[in-house]
Amino acid sequence: MEKARAIRNKAIAPGKVLAIGDSIRTDLAAAAGAGVDALFIASGIHRHEAMSDGILSSAALACLFDGSGPPAIAAATALRP
């Protein structure tokens, strides 16, 4: 957030920031701690828990995001340019 503030020369509202990560314990927890939304990339570290044959599993995502850990506003299989 400080780096973005320095680049833009003004504060960045947390609601304008989207954190992107594949680790619930580190990436999404850091986003929650910073007060910003997070996009979960399911093909990363949790791929065996979140996907089946390369396809997102809504049941598996429900288990991963059962309310006991940091939230994500959405999930994607991967980021593409």
N, CA, C and O atoms as a Maestro MAE file, in Angstrom:
{
 s_m_m2io_version
 :::
 2.0.0
}

f_m_ct {
 s_m_title
 :::
 protein
 m_atom[324] {
  # First column is atom index #
  i_m_mmod_type
  r_m_x_coord
  r_m_y_coord
  r_m_z_coord
  i_m_residue_number
  s_m_chain_name
  s_m_pdb_residue_name
  s_m_pdb_atom_name
  i_m_atomic_number
  :::
  1 25 0.826 -1.171 0.000 1 A "MET " " N  " 7
  2 3 0.000 0.000 0.000 1 A "MET " " CA " 6
  3 2 0.884 1.253 0.000 1 A "MET " " C  " 6
  4 15 0.570 2.245 -0.658 1 A "MET " " O  " 8
  5 25 1.978 1.193 0.739 2 A "GLU " " N  " 7
  6 3 2.888 2.336 0.769 2 A "GLU " " CA " 6
  7 2 3.530 2.557 -0.595 2 A "GLU " " C  " 6
  8 15 3.688 3.696 -1.035 2 A "GLU " " O  " 8
  9 25 3.896 1.474 -1.257 3 A "LYS " " N  " 7
  10 3 4.508 1.580 -2.587 3 A "LYS " " CA " 6
  11 2 3.519 2.184 -3.574 3 A "LYS " " C  " 6
  12 15 3.882 3.057 -4.362 3 A "LYS " " O  " 8
  13 25 2.264 1.721 -3.536 4 A "ALA " " N  " 7
  14 3 1.230 2.273 -4.414 4 A "ALA " " CA " 6
  15 2 0.995 3.747 -4.105 4 A "ALA " " C  " 6
  16 15 0.836 4.559 -5.017 4 A "ALA " " O  " 8
  17 25 0.972 4.092 -2.820 5 A "ARG " " N  " 7
  18 3 0.796 5.486 -2.424 5 A "ARG " " CA " 6
  19 2 1.935 6.341 -2.963 5 A "ARG " " C  " 6
  20 15 1.707 7.448 -3.452 5 A "ARG " " O  " 8
  21 25 3.146 5.838 -2.875 6 A "ALA " " N  " 7
  22 3 4.304 6.581 -3.358 6 A "ALA " " CA " 6
  23 2 4.245 6.771 -4.878 6 A "ALA " " C  " 6
  24 15 4.576 7.845 -5.379 6 A "ALA " " O  " 8
  25 25 3.833 5.751 -5.598 7 A "ILE " " N  " 7
  26 3 3.751 5.831 -7.058 7 A "ILE " " CA " 6
  27 2 2.686 6.843 -7.481 7 A "ILE " " C  " 6
  28 15 2.911 7.651 -8.382 7 A "ILE " " O  " 8
  29 25 1.530 6.793 -6.827 8 A "ARG " " N  " 7
  30 3 0.411 7.681 -7.190 8 A "ARG " " CA " 6
  31 2 0.472 9.025 -6.488 8 A "ARG " " C  " 6
  32 15 -0.264 9.949 -6.833 8 A "ARG " " O  " 8
  33 25 1.350 9.129 -5.506 9 A "ASN " " N  " 7
  34 3 1.491 10.340 -4.711 9 A "ASN " " CA " 6
  35 2 0.205 10.706 -3.969 9 A "ASN " " C  " 6
  36 15 -0.082 11.879 -3.731 9 A "ASN " " O  " 8
  37 25 -0.547 9.690 -3.615 10 A "LYS " " N  " 7
  38 3 -1.741 9.870 -2.779 10 A "LYS " " CA " 6
  39 2 -2.140 8.522 -2.208 10 A "LYS " " C  " 6
  40 15 -1.753 7.474 -2.727 10 A "LYS " " O  " 8
  41 25 -2.912 8.557 -1.145 11 A "ALA " " N  " 7
  42 3 -3.349 7.329 -0.489 11 A "ALA " " CA " 6
  43 2 -4.263 6.522 -1.408 11 A "ALA " " C  " 6
  44 15 -5.011 7.080 -2.211 11 A "ALA " " O  " 8
  45 25 -4.189 5.212 -1.274 12 A "ILE " " N  " 7
  46 3 -5.033 4.302 -2.039 12 A "ILE " " CA " 6
  47 2 -6.073 3.734 -1.091 12 A "ILE " " C  " 6
  48 15 -5.727 3.186 -0.044 12 A "ILE " " O  " 8
  49 25 -7.333 3.858 -1.445 13 A "ALA " " N  " 7
  50 3 -8.408 3.305 -0.615 13 A "ALA " " CA " 6
  51 2 -8.344 1.787 -0.655 13 A "ALA " " C  " 6
  52 15 -8.220 1.215 -1.738 13 A "ALA " " O  " 8
  53 25 -8.426 1.120 0.482 14 A "PRO " " N  " 7
  54 3 -8.386 -0.344 0.501 14 A "PRO " " CA " 6
  55 2 -9.445 -0.982 -0.405 14 A "PRO " " C  " 6
  56 15 -9.222 -2.073 -0.931 14 A "PRO " " O  " 8
  57 25 -10.567 -0.337 -0.589 15 A "GLY " " N  " 7
  58 3 -11.609 -0.861 -1.467 15 A "GLY " " CA " 6
  59 2 -11.230 -0.869 -2.937 15 A "GLY " " C  " 6
  60 15 -11.921 -1.478 -3.754 15 A "GLY " " O  " 8
  61 25 -10.136 -0.197 -3.281 16 A "LYS " " N  " 7
  62 3 -9.645 -0.154 -4.668 16 A "LYS " " CA " 6
  63 2 -8.526 -1.158 -4.911 16 A "LYS " " C  " 6
  64 15 -7.958 -1.204 -6.002 16 A "LYS " " O  " 8
  65 25 -8.207 -1.967 -3.892 17 A "VAL " " N  " 7
  66 3 -7.087 -2.913 -3.981 17 A "VAL " " CA " 6
  67 2 -7.618 -4.339 -4.010 17 A "VAL " " C  " 6
  68 15 -8.527 -4.690 -3.258 17 A "VAL " " O  " 8
  69 25 -7.045 -5.147 -4.877 18 A "LEU " " N  " 7
  70 3 -7.358 -6.573 -4.931 18 A "LEU " " CA " 6
  71 2 -6.064 -7.351 -4.768 18 A "LEU " " C  " 6
  72 15 -5.159 -7.238 -5.595 18 A "LEU " " O  " 8
  73 25 -5.974 -8.133 -3.715 19 A "ALA " " N  " 7
  74 3 -4.833 -9.023 -3.516 19 A "ALA " " CA " 6
  75 2 -5.115 -10.316 -4.269 19 A "ALA " " C  " 6
  76 15 -6.256 -10.774 -4.324 19 A "ALA " " O  " 8
  77 25 -4.085 -10.894 -4.842 20 A "ILE " " N  " 7
  78 3 -4.222 -12.138 -5.605 20 A "ILE " " CA " 6
  79 2 -3.232 -13.131 -5.039 20 A "ILE " " C  " 6
  80 15 -2.038 -12.847 -4.942 20 A "ILE " " O  " 8
  81 25 -3.735 -14.306 -4.663 21 A "GLY " " N  " 7
  82 3 -2.828 -15.282 -4.089 21 A "GLY " " CA " 6
  83 2 -3.366 -16.695 -4.128 21 A "GLY " " C  " 6
  84 15 -4.556 -16.920 -4.347 21 A "GLY " " O  " 8
  85 25 -2.466 -17.650 -3.910 22 A "ASP " " N  " 7
  86 3 -2.842 -19.060 -3.948 22 A "ASP " " CA " 6
  87 2 -2.745 -19.740 -2.591 22 A "ASP " " C  " 6
  88 15 -3.067 -20.922 -2.469 22 A "ASP " " O  " 8
  89 25 -2.307 -19.010 -1.572 23 A "SER " " N  " 7
  90 3 -2.173 -19.601 -0.247 23 A "SER " " CA " 6
  91 2 -3.144 -18.936 0.727 23 A "SER " " C  " 6
  92 15 -3.095 -17.728 0.958 23 A "SER " " O  " 8
  93 25 -4.011 -19.750 1.279 24 A "ILE " " N  " 7
  94 3 -4.979 -19.222 2.234 24 A "ILE " " CA " 6
  95 2 -4.256 -18.729 3.485 24 A "ILE " " C  " 6
  96 15 -4.558 -17.652 4.000 24 A "ILE " " O  " 8
  97 25 -3.307 -19.515 3.966 25 A "ARG " " N  " 7
  98 3 -2.627 -19.202 5.224 25 A "ARG " " CA " 6
  99 2 -1.767 -17.948 5.133 25 A "ARG " " C  " 6
  100 15 -1.665 -17.211 6.114 25 A "ARG " " O  " 8
  101 25 -1.151 -17.685 3.993 26 A "THR " " N  " 7
  102 3 -0.269 -16.520 3.904 26 A "THR " " CA " 6
  103 2 -0.870 -15.400 3.060 26 A "THR " " C  " 6
  104 15 -1.069 -14.295 3.565 26 A "THR " " O  " 8
  105 25 -1.162 -15.659 1.796 27 A "ASP " " N  " 7
  106 3 -1.622 -14.614 0.881 27 A "ASP " " CA " 6
  107 2 -2.979 -14.034 1.289 27 A "ASP " " C  " 6
  108 15 -3.128 -12.818 1.408 27 A "ASP " " O  " 8
  109 25 -3.947 -14.892 1.497 28 A "LEU " " N  " 7
  110 3 -5.277 -14.411 1.842 28 A "LEU " " CA " 6
  111 2 -5.322 -13.850 3.259 28 A "LEU " " C  " 6
  112 15 -6.060 -12.904 3.536 28 A "LEU " " O  " 8
  113 25 -4.533 -14.434 4.152 29 A "ALA " " N  " 7
  114 3 -4.459 -13.893 5.517 29 A "ALA " " CA " 6
  115 2 -3.853 -12.492 5.501 29 A "ALA " " C  " 6
  116 15 -4.300 -11.617 6.243 29 A "ALA " " O  " 8
  117 25 -2.845 -12.275 4.667 30 A "ALA " " N  " 7
  118 3 -2.235 -10.949 4.560 30 A "ALA " " CA " 6
  119 2 -3.231 -9.944 3.986 30 A "ALA " " C  " 6
  120 15 -3.295 -8.801 4.441 30 A "ALA " " O  " 8
  121 25 -4.001 -10.364 2.996 31 A "ALA " " N  " 7
  122 3 -5.025 -9.481 2.425 31 A "ALA " " CA " 6
  123 2 -6.044 -9.091 3.490 31 A "ALA " " C  " 6
  124 15 -6.403 -7.921 3.620 31 A "ALA " " O  " 8
  125 25 -6.503 -10.071 4.245 32 A "ALA " " N  " 7
  126 3 -7.475 -9.795 5.310 32 A "ALA " " CA " 6
  127 2 -6.868 -8.855 6.350 32 A "ALA " " C  " 6
  128 15 -7.541 -7.945 6.835 32 A "ALA " " O  " 8
  129 25 -5.619 -9.071 6.686 33 A "GLY " " N  " 7
  130 3 -4.944 -8.217 7.655 33 A "GLY " " CA " 6
  131 2 -4.778 -6.787 7.163 33 A "GLY " " C  " 6
  132 15 -4.768 -5.843 7.954 33 A "GLY " " O  " 8
  133 25 -4.647 -6.637 5.851 34 A "ALA " " N  " 7
  134 3 -4.503 -5.304 5.261 34 A "ALA " " CA " 6
  135 2 -5.856 -4.661 4.979 34 A "ALA " " C  " 6
  136 15 -5.932 -3.486 4.621 34 A "ALA " " O  " 8
  137 25 -6.914 -5.435 5.142 35 A "GLY " " N  " 7
  138 3 -8.254 -4.895 4.914 35 A "GLY " " CA " 6
  139 2 -8.620 -4.753 3.456 35 A "GLY " " C  " 6
  140 15 -9.401 -3.874 3.091 35 A "GLY " " O  " 8
  141 25 -8.053 -5.628 2.599 36 A "VAL " " N  " 7
  142 3 -8.365 -5.580 1.170 36 A "VAL " " CA " 6
  143 2 -8.987 -6.905 0.722 36 A "VAL " " C  " 6
  144 15 -8.803 -7.941 1.360 36 A "VAL " " O  " 8
  145 25 -9.724 -6.847 -0.389 37 A "ASP " " N  " 7
  146 3 -10.324 -8.051 -0.954 37 A "ASP " " CA " 6
  147 2 -9.250 -8.952 -1.538 37 A "ASP " " C  " 6
  148 15 -8.152 -8.501 -1.863 37 A "ASP " " O  " 8
  149 25 -9.584 -10.242 -1.667 38 A "ALA " " N  " 7
  150 3 -8.627 -11.209 -2.211 38 A "ALA " " CA " 6
  151 2 -9.284 -12.084 -3.265 38 A "ALA " " C  " 6
  152 15 -10.452 -12.457 -3.153 38 A "ALA " " O  " 8
  153 25 -8.503 -12.404 -4.295 39 A "LEU " " N  " 7
  154 3 -8.874 -13.369 -5.322 39 A "LEU " " CA " 6
  155 2 -8.022 -14.603 -5.086 39 A "LEU " " C  " 6
  156 15 -6.794 -14.513 -5.055 39 A "LEU " " O  " 8
  157 25 -8.661 -15.753 -4.920 40 A "PHE " " N  " 7
  158 3 -7.966 -17.019 -4.656 40 A "PHE " " CA " 6
  159 2 -7.660 -17.709 -5.979 40 A "PHE " " C  " 6
  160 15 -8.560 -17.924 -6.792 40 A "PHE " " O  " 8
  161 25 -6.384 -18.058 -6.199 41 A "ILE " " N  " 7
  162 3 -5.971 -18.798 -7.389 41 A "ILE " " CA " 6
  163 2 -5.859 -20.265 -6.997 41 A "ILE " " C  " 6
  164 15 -4.935 -20.672 -6.292 41 A "ILE " " O  " 8
  165 25 -6.816 -21.044 -7.469 42 A "ALA " " N  " 7
  166 3 -6.970 -22.427 -7.018 42 A "ALA " " CA " 6
  167 2 -5.921 -23.392 -7.564 42 A "ALA " " C  " 6
  168 15 -5.724 -24.462 -6.989 42 A "ALA " " O  " 8
  169 25 -5.246 -23.044 -8.656 43 A "SER " " N  " 7
  170 3 -4.283 -23.977 -9.251 43 A "SER " " CA " 6
  171 2 -2.920 -23.945 -8.575 43 A "SER " " C  " 6
  172 15 -1.990 -24.616 -9.023 43 A "SER " " O  " 8
  173 25 -2.793 -23.175 -7.508 44 A "GLY " " N  " 7
  174 3 -1.527 -23.071 -6.803 44 A "GLY " " CA " 6
  175 2 -1.374 -24.112 -5.716 44 A "GLY " " C  " 6
  176 15 -1.643 -25.294 -5.930 44 A "GLY " " O  " 8
  177 25 -0.946 -23.673 -4.563 45 A "ILE " " N  " 7
  178 3 -0.601 -24.563 -3.459 45 A "ILE " " CA " 6
  179 2 -1.767 -25.456 -3.008 45 A "ILE " " C  " 6
  180 15 -1.543 -26.571 -2.537 45 A "ILE " " O  " 8
  181 25 -2.994 -24.979 -3.149 46 A "HIS " " N  " 7
  182 3 -4.168 -25.742 -2.718 46 A "HIS " " CA " 6
  183 2 -4.854 -26.477 -3.874 46 A "HIS " " C  " 6
  184 15 -6.014 -26.868 -3.750 46 A "HIS " " O  " 8
  185 25 -4.153 -26.670 -4.989 47 A "ARG " " N  " 7
  186 3 -4.795 -27.260 -6.185 47 A "ARG " " CA " 6
  187 2 -5.402 -28.635 -5.918 47 A "ARG " " C  " 6
  188 15 -6.459 -28.955 -6.462 47 A "ARG " " O  " 8
  189 25 -4.755 -29.447 -5.095 48 A "HIS " " N  " 7
  190 3 -5.289 -30.788 -4.832 48 A "HIS " " CA " 6
  191 2 -6.515 -30.753 -3.929 48 A "HIS " " C  " 6
  192 15 -7.302 -31.699 -3.891 48 A "HIS " " O  " 8
  193 25 -6.664 -29.654 -3.206 49 A "GLU " " N  " 7
  194 3 -7.820 -29.502 -2.324 49 A "GLU " " CA " 6
  195 2 -8.971 -28.772 -3.006 49 A "GLU " " C  " 6
  196 15 -10.126 -28.954 -2.621 49 A "GLU " " O  " 8
  197 25 -8.678 -27.950 -4.012 50 A "ALA " " N  " 7
  198 3 -9.692 -27.078 -4.605 50 A "ALA " " CA " 6
  199 2 -10.149 -27.503 -5.988 50 A "ALA " " C  " 6
  200 15 -11.190 -27.051 -6.464 50 A "ALA " " O  " 8
  201 25 -9.371 -28.378 -6.648 51 A "MET " " N  " 7
  202 3 -9.671 -28.718 -8.032 51 A "MET " " CA " 6
  203 2 -9.698 -30.229 -8.237 51 A "MET " " C  " 6
  204 15 -9.085 -30.999 -7.498 51 A "MET " " O  " 8
  205 25 -10.427 -30.611 -9.264 52 A "SER " " N  " 7
  206 3 -10.472 -32.006 -9.677 52 A "SER " " CA " 6
  207 2 -10.324 -32.041 -11.188 52 A "SER " " C  " 6
  208 15 -11.159 -31.493 -11.909 52 A "SER " " O  " 8
  209 25 -9.268 -32.683 -11.673 53 A "ASP " " N  " 7
  210 3 -8.971 -32.741 -13.107 53 A "ASP " " CA " 6
  211 2 -8.920 -31.358 -13.747 53 A "ASP " " C  " 6
  212 15 -9.404 -31.170 -14.863 53 A "ASP " " O  " 8
  213 25 -8.335 -30.387 -13.041 54 A "GLY " " N  " 7
  214 3 -8.173 -29.046 -13.574 54 A "GLY " " CA " 6
  215 2 -9.405 -28.166 -13.510 54 A "GLY " " C  " 6
  216 15 -9.409 -27.056 -14.044 54 A "GLY " " O  " 8
  217 25 -10.453 -28.656 -12.857 55 A "ILE " " N  " 7
  218 3 -11.714 -27.908 -12.762 55 A "ILE " " CA " 6
  219 2 -11.983 -27.575 -11.303 55 A "ILE " " C  " 6
  220 15 -11.825 -28.412 -10.415 55 A "ILE " " O  " 8
  221 25 -12.397 -26.318 -11.074 56 A "LEU " " N  " 7
  222 3 -12.748 -25.904 -9.716 56 A "LEU " " CA " 6
  223 2 -13.894 -26.749 -9.188 56 A "LEU " " C  " 6
  224 15 -14.848 -27.042 -9.909 56 A "LEU " " O  " 8
  225 25 -13.795 -27.132 -7.945 57 A "SER " " N  " 7
  226 3 -14.850 -27.882 -7.280 57 A "SER " " CA " 6
  227 2 -15.536 -26.966 -6.279 57 A "SER " " C  " 6
  228 15 -14.911 -26.519 -5.316 57 A "SER " " O  " 8
  229 25 -16.811 -26.684 -6.497 58 A "SER " " N  " 7
  230 3 -17.524 -25.798 -5.569 58 A "SER " " CA " 6
  231 2 -17.620 -26.423 -4.182 58 A "SER " " C  " 6
  232 15 -17.574 -25.708 -3.181 58 A "SER " " O  " 8
  233 25 -17.750 -27.733 -4.108 59 A "ALA " " N  " 7
  234 3 -17.811 -28.404 -2.804 59 A "ALA " " CA " 6
  235 2 -16.468 -28.279 -2.081 59 A "ALA " " C  " 6
  236 15 -16.429 -28.038 -0.875 59 A "ALA " " O  " 8
  237 25 -15.378 -28.443 -2.814 60 A "ALA " " N  " 7
  238 3 -14.050 -28.322 -2.206 60 A "ALA " " CA " 6
  239 2 -13.793 -26.886 -1.763 60 A "ALA " " C  " 6
  240 15 -13.222 -26.659 -0.697 60 A "ALA " " O  " 8
  241 25 -14.208 -25.918 -2.574 61 A "LEU " " N  " 7
  242 3 -14.042 -24.520 -2.189 61 A "LEU " " CA " 6
  243 2 -14.850 -24.202 -0.939 61 A "LEU " " C  " 6
  244 15 -14.401 -23.443 -0.079 61 A "LEU " " O  " 8
  245 25 -16.036 -24.780 -0.841 62 A "ALA " " N  " 7
  246 3 -16.867 -24.564 0.351 62 A "ALA " " CA " 6
  247 2 -16.155 -25.100 1.591 62 A "ALA " " C  " 6
  248 15 -16.259 -24.509 2.665 62 A "ALA " " O  " 8
  249 25 -15.445 -26.198 1.457 63 A "CYS " " N  " 7
  250 3 -14.690 -26.746 2.588 63 A "CYS " " CA " 6
  251 2 -13.489 -25.854 2.937 63 A "CYS " " C  " 6
  252 15 -13.213 -25.608 4.111 63 A "CYS " " O  " 8
  253 25 -12.785 -25.378 1.913 64 A "LEU " " N  " 7
  254 3 -11.627 -24.521 2.152 64 A "LEU " " CA " 6
  255 2 -12.038 -23.185 2.770 64 A "LEU " " C  " 6
  256 15 -11.336 -22.643 3.624 64 A "LEU " " O  " 8
  257 25 -13.166 -22.669 2.332 65 A "PHE " " N  " 7
  258 3 -13.646 -21.371 2.802 65 A "PHE " " CA " 6
  259 2 -14.891 -21.570 3.657 65 A "PHE " " C  " 6
  260 15 -15.989 -21.141 3.302 65 A "PHE " " O  " 8
  261 25 -14.690 -22.227 4.785 66 A "ASP " " N  " 7
  262 3 -15.800 -22.577 5.670 66 A "ASP " " CA " 6
  263 2 -16.094 -21.500 6.707 66 A "ASP " " C  " 6
  264 15 -16.906 -21.712 7.609 66 A "ASP " " O  " 8
  265 25 -15.441 -20.347 6.586 67 A "GLY " " N  " 7
  266 3 -15.654 -19.258 7.532 67 A "GLY " " CA " 6
  267 2 -14.653 -19.216 8.667 67 A "GLY " " C  " 6
  268 15 -14.640 -18.256 9.438 67 A "GLY " " O  " 8
  269 25 -13.813 -20.234 8.790 68 A "SER " " N  " 7
  270 3 -12.847 -20.263 9.886 68 A "SER " " CA " 6
  271 2 -11.532 -19.571 9.537 68 A "SER " " C  " 6
  272 15 -10.712 -19.310 10.418 68 A "SER " " O  " 8
  273 25 -11.332 -19.273 8.250 69 A "GLY " " N  " 7
  274 3 -10.095 -18.634 7.829 69 A "GLY " " CA " 6
  275 2 -10.368 -17.365 7.056 69 A "GLY " " C  " 6
  276 15 -11.504 -16.893 7.005 69 A "GLY " " O  " 8
  277 25 -9.327 -16.810 6.452 70 A "PRO " " N  " 7
  278 3 -9.508 -15.575 5.695 70 A "PRO " " CA " 6
  279 2 -10.379 -15.813 4.459 70 A "PRO " " C  " 6
  280 15 -10.338 -16.891 3.866 70 A "PRO " " O  " 8
  281 25 -11.164 -14.807 4.072 71 A "PRO " " N  " 7
  282 3 -12.075 -14.972 2.937 71 A "PRO " " CA " 6
  283 2 -11.438 -14.605 1.599 71 A "PRO " " C  " 6
  284 15 -10.371 -13.993 1.539 71 A "PRO " " O  " 8
  285 25 -12.116 -14.994 0.546 72 A "ALA " " N  " 7
  286 3 -11.804 -14.545 -0.814 72 A "ALA " " CA " 6
  287 2 -13.119 -14.114 -1.438 72 A "ALA " " C  " 6
  288 15 -14.163 -14.709 -1.168 72 A "ALA " " O  " 8
  289 25 -13.074 -13.082 -2.273 73 A "ILE " " N  " 7
  290 3 -14.311 -12.638 -2.921 73 A "ILE " " CA " 6
  291 2 -14.620 -13.471 -4.160 73 A "ILE " " C  " 6
  292 15 -15.750 -13.478 -4.647 73 A "ILE " " O  " 8
  293 25 -13.605 -14.173 -4.665 74 A "ALA " " N  " 7
  294 3 -13.790 -15.016 -5.850 74 A "ALA " " CA " 6
  295 2 -12.631 -15.998 -5.935 74 A "ALA " " C  " 6
  296 15 -11.617 -15.855 -5.252 74 A "ALA " " O  " 8
  297 25 -12.810 -17.000 -6.793 75 A "ALA " " N  " 7
  298 3 -11.752 -17.970 -7.054 75 A "ALA " " CA " 6
  299 2 -11.607 -18.130 -8.563 75 A "ALA " " C  " 6
  300 15 -12.582 -18.049 -9.311 75 A "ALA " " O  " 8
  301 25 -10.375 -18.359 -8.988 76 A "ALA " " N  " 7
  302 3 -10.090 -18.595 -10.404 76 A "ALA " " CA " 6
  303 2 -9.103 -19.750 -10.487 76 A "ALA " " C  " 6
  304 15 -8.358 -20.010 -9.541 76 A "ALA " " O  " 8
  305 25 -9.100 -20.433 -11.608 77 A "THR " " N  " 7
  306 3 -8.138 -21.518 -11.770 77 A "THR " " CA " 6
  307 2 -6.728 -20.997 -11.976 77 A "THR " " C  " 6
  308 15 -5.761 -21.599 -11.508 77 A "THR " " O  " 8
  309 25 -6.612 -19.874 -12.678 78 A "ALA " " N  " 7
  310 3 -5.291 -19.301 -12.963 78 A "ALA " " CA " 6
  311 2 -5.456 -17.878 -13.463 78 A "ALA " " C  " 6
  312 15 -6.562 -17.445 -13.785 78 A "ALA " " O  " 8
  313 25 -4.349 -17.155 -13.525 79 A "LEU " " N  " 7
  314 3 -4.328 -15.841 -14.141 79 A "LEU " " CA " 6
  315 2 -3.733 -15.988 -15.525 79 A "LEU " " C  " 6
  316 15 -2.749 -16.701 -15.719 79 A "LEU " " O  " 8
  317 25 -4.323 -15.323 -16.464 80 A "ARG " " N  " 7
  318 3 -3.821 -15.355 -17.837 80 A "ARG " " CA " 6
  319 2 -3.612 -13.928 -18.310 80 A "ARG " " C  " 6
  320 15 -4.417 -13.048 -18.006 80 A "ARG " " O  " 8
  321 25 -2.524 -13.690 -19.061 81 A "PRO " " N  " 7
  322 3 -2.292 -12.322 -19.583 81 A "PRO " " CA " 6
  323 2 -3.327 -11.950 -20.624 81 A "PRO " " C  " 6
  324 15 -3.288 -10.846 -21.167 81 A "PRO " " O  " 8
  :::
 }
 m_bond[323] {
  # First column is bond index #
  i_m_from
  i_m_to
  i_m_order
  :::
  1 1 2 1
  2 2 3 1
  3 3 4 2
  4 3 5 1
  5 5 6 1
  6 6 7 1
  7 7 8 2
  8 7 9 1
  9 9 10 1
  10 10 11 1
  11 11 12 2
  12 11 13 1
  13 13 14 1
  14 14 15 1
  15 15 16 2
  16 15 17 1
  17 17 18 1
  18 18 19 1
  19 19 20 2
  20 19 21 1
  21 21 22 1
  22 22 23 1
  23 23 24 2
  24 23 25 1
  25 25 26 1
  26 26 27 1
  27 27 28 2
  28 27 29 1
  29 29 30 1
  30 30 31 1
  31 31 32 2
  32 31 33 1
  33 33 34 1
  34 34 35 1
  35 35 36 2
  36 35 37 1
  37 37 38 1
  38 38 39 1
  39 39 40 2
  40 39 41 1
  41 41 42 1
  42 42 43 1
  43 43 44 2
  44 43 45 1
  45 45 46 1
  46 46 47 1
  47 47 48 2
  48 47 49 1
  49 49 50 1
  50 50 51 1
  51 51 52 2
  52 51 53 1
  53 53 54 1
  54 54 55 1
  55 55 56 2
  56 55 57 1
  57 57 58 1
  58 58 59 1
  59 59 60 2
  60 59 61 1
  61 61 62 1
  62 62 63 1
  63 63 64 2
  64 63 65 1
  65 65 66 1
  66 66 67 1
  67 67 68 2
  68 67 69 1
  69 69 70 1
  70 70 71 1
  71 71 72 2
  72 71 73 1
  73 73 74 1
  74 74 75 1
  75 75 76 2
  76 75 77 1
  77 77 78 1
  78 78 79 1
  79 79 80 2
  80 79 81 1
  81 81 82 1
  82 82 83 1
  83 83 84 2
  84 83 85 1
  85 85 86 1
  86 86 87 1
  87 87 88 2
  88 87 89 1
  89 89 90 1
  90 90 91 1
  91 91 92 2
  92 91 93 1
  93 93 94 1
  94 94 95 1
  95 95 96 2
  96 95 97 1
  97 97 98 1
  98 98 99 1
  99 99 100 2
  100 99 101 1
  101 101 102 1
  102 102 103 1
  103 103 104 2
  104 103 105 1
  105 105 106 1
  106 106 107 1
  107 107 108 2
  108 107 109 1
  109 109 110 1
  110 110 111 1
  111 111 112 2
  112 111 113 1
  113 113 114 1
  114 114 115 1
  115 115 116 2
  116 115 117 1
  117 117 118 1
  118 118 119 1
  119 119 120 2
  120 119 121 1
  121 121 122 1
  122 122 123 1
  123 123 124 2
  124 123 125 1
  125 125 126 1
  126 126 127 1
  127 127 128 2
  128 127 129 1
  129 129 130 1
  130 130 131 1
  131 131 132 2
  132 131 133 1
  133 133 134 1
  134 134 135 1
  135 135 136 2
  136 135 137 1
  137 137 138 1
  138 138 139 1
  139 139 140 2
  140 139 141 1
  141 141 142 1
  142 142 143 1
  143 143 144 2
  144 143 145 1
  145 145 146 1
  146 146 147 1
  147 147 148 2
  148 147 149 1
  149 149 150 1
  150 150 151 1
  151 151 152 2
  152 151 153 1
  153 153 154 1
  154 154 155 1
  155 155 156 2
  156 155 157 1
  157 157 158 1
  158 158 159 1
  159 159 160 2
  160 159 161 1
  161 161 162 1
  162 162 163 1
  163 163 164 2
  164 163 165 1
  165 165 166 1
  166 166 167 1
  167 167 168 2
  168 167 169 1
  169 169 170 1
  170 170 171 1
  171 171 172 2
  172 171 173 1
  173 173 174 1
  174 174 175 1
  175 175 176 2
  176 175 177 1
  177 177 178 1
  178 178 179 1
  179 179 180 2
  180 179 181 1
  181 181 182 1
  182 182 183 1
  183 183 184 2
  184 183 185 1
  185 185 186 1
  186 186 187 1
  187 187 188 2
  188 187 189 1
  189 189 190 1
  190 190 191 1
  191 191 192 2
  192 191 193 1
  193 193 194 1
  194 194 195 1
  195 195 196 2
  196 195 197 1
  197 197 198 1
  198 198 199 1
  199 199 200 2
  200 199 201 1
  201 201 202 1
  202 202 203 1
  203 203 204 2
  204 203 205 1
  205 205 206 1
  206 206 207 1
  207 207 208 2
  208 207 209 1
  209 209 210 1
  210 210 211 1
  211 211 212 2
  212 211 213 1
  213 213 214 1
  214 214 215 1
  215 215 216 2
  216 215 217 1
  217 217 218 1
  218 218 219 1
  219 219 220 2
  220 219 221 1
  221 221 222 1
  222 222 223 1
  223 223 224 2
  224 223 225 1
  225 225 226 1
  226 226 227 1
  227 227 228 2
  228 227 229 1
  229 229 230 1
  230 230 231 1
  231 231 232 2
  232 231 233 1
  233 233 234 1
  234 234 235 1
  235 235 236 2
  236 235 237 1
  237 237 238 1
  238 238 239 1
  239 239 240 2
  240 239 241 1
  241 241 242 1
  242 242 243 1
  243 243 244 2
  244 243 245 1
  245 245 246 1
  246 246 247 1
  247 247 248 2
  248 247 249 1
  249 249 250 1
  250 250 251 1
  251 251 252 2
  252 251 253 1
  253 253 254 1
  254 254 255 1
  255 255 256 2
  256 255 257 1
  257 257 258 1
  258 258 259 1
  259 259 260 2
  260 259 261 1
  261 261 262 1
  262 262 263 1
  263 263 264 2
  264 263 265 1
  265 265 266 1
  266 266 267 1
  267 267 268 2
  268 267 269 1
  269 269 270 1
  270 270 271 1
  271 271 272 2
  272 271 273 1
  273 273 274 1
  274 274 275 1
  275 275 276 2
  276 275 277 1
  277 277 278 1
  278 278 279 1
  279 279 280 2
  280 279 281 1
  281 281 282 1
  282 282 283 1
  283 283 284 2
  284 283 285 1
  285 285 286 1
  286 286 287 1
  287 287 288 2
  288 287 289 1
  289 289 290 1
  290 290 291 1
  291 291 292 2
  292 291 293 1
  293 293 294 1
  294 294 295 1
  295 295 296 2
  296 295 297 1
  297 297 298 1
  298 298 299 1
  299 299 300 2
  300 299 301 1
  301 301 302 1
  302 302 303 1
  303 303 304 2
  304 303 305 1
  305 305 306 1
  306 306 307 1
  307 307 308 2
  308 307 309 1
  309 309 310 1
  310 310 311 1
  311 311 312 2
  312 311 313 1
  313 313 314 1
  314 314 315 1
  315 315 316 2
  316 315 317 1
  317 317 318 1
  318 318 319 1
  319 319 320 2
  320 319 321 1
  321 321 322 1
  322 322 323 1
  323 323 324 2
  :::
 }
}
